[in-house]
PDB file of C-alpha atoms in Angstrom:
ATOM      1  CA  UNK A  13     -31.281   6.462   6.840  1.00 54.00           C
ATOM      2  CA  UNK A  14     -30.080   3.597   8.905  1.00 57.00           C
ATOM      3  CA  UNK A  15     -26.665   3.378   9.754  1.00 66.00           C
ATOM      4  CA  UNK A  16     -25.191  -0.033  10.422  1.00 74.00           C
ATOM      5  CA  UNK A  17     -21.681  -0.709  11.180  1.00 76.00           C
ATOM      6  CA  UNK A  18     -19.268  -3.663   9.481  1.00 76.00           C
ATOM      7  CA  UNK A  19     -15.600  -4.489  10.858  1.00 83.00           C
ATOM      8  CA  UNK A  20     -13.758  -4.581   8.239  1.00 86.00           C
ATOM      9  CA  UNK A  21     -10.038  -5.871   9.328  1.00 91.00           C
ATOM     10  CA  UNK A  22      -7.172  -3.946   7.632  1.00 94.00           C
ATOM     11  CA  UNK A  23      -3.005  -5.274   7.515  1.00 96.00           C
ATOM     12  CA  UNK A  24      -0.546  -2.942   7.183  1.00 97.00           C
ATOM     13  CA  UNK A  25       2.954  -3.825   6.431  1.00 98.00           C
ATOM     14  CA  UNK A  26       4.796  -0.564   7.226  1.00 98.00           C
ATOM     15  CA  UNK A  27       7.874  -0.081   5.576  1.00 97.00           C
ATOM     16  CA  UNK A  28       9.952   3.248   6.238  1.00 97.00           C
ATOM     17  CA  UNK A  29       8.546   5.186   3.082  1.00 98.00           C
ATOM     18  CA  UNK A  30       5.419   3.221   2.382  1.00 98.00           C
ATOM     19  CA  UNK A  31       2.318   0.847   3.764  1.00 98.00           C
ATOM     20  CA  UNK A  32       1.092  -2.279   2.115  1.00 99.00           C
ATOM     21  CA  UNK A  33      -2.476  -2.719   2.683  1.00 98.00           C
ATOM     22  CA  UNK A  34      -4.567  -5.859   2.986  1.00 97.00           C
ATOM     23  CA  UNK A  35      -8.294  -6.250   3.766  1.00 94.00           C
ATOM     24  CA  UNK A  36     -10.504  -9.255   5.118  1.00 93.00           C
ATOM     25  CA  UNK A  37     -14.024  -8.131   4.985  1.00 82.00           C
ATOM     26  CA  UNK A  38     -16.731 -10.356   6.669  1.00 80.00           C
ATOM     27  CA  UNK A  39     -18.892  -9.974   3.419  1.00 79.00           C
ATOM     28  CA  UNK A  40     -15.758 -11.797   1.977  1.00 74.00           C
ATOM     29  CA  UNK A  41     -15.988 -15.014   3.859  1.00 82.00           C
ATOM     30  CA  UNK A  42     -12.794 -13.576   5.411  1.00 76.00           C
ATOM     31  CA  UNK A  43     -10.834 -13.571   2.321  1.00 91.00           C
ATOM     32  CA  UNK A  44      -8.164 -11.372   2.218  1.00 94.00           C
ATOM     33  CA  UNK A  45      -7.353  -9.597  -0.322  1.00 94.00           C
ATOM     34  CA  UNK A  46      -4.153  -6.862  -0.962  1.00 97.00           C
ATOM     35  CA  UNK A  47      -5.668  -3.706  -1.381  1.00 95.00           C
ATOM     36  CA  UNK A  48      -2.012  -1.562  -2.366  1.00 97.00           C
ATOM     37  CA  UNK A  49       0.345   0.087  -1.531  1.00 98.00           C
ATOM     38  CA  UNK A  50       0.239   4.025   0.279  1.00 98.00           C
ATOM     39  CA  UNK A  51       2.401   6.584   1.250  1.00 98.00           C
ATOM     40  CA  UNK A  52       3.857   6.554   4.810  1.00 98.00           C
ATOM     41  CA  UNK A  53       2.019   9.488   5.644  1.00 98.00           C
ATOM     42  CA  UNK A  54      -0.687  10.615   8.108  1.00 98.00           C
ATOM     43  CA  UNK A  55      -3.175  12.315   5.306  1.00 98.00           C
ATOM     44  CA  UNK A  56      -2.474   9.044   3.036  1.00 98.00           C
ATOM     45  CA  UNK A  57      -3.369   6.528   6.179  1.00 97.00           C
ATOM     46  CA  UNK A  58      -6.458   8.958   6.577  1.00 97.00           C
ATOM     47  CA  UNK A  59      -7.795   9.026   2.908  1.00 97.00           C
ATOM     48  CA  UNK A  60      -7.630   5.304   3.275  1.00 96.00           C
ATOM     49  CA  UNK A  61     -10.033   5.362   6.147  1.00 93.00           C
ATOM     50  CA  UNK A  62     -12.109   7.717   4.637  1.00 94.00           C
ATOM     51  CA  UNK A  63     -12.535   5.453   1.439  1.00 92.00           C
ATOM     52  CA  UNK A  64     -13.082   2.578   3.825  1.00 86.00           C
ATOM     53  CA  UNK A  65     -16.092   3.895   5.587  1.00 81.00           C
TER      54      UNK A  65
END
């Protein structure tokens, strides 16, 4: 299986508790789009990752 790798450009506005998310993904047209909101915490900022992979 082929493997090919896509930026995909994330915002976060961090906030003491939380992290608003936004996303601009090439496939997109660079549209960005708000993605949610996520805990403040490492695990949380690393699920997100994981999902965007």
């Amino acid at each position: 299986m082929h493997s090919e790798n896509i930026a995909v450009y994330v915002g976060l506005d961090v906030h003491k508790e939380t992290l608003a998310v936004a996303i601009a993904a090439p496939e997109r047209l660079g549209e960005v789009r708000y993605y949610g909101t996520i805990n403040n915490e490492a695990q949380a900022v690393r699920r997100l990752f994981q999902k965007l992979q």
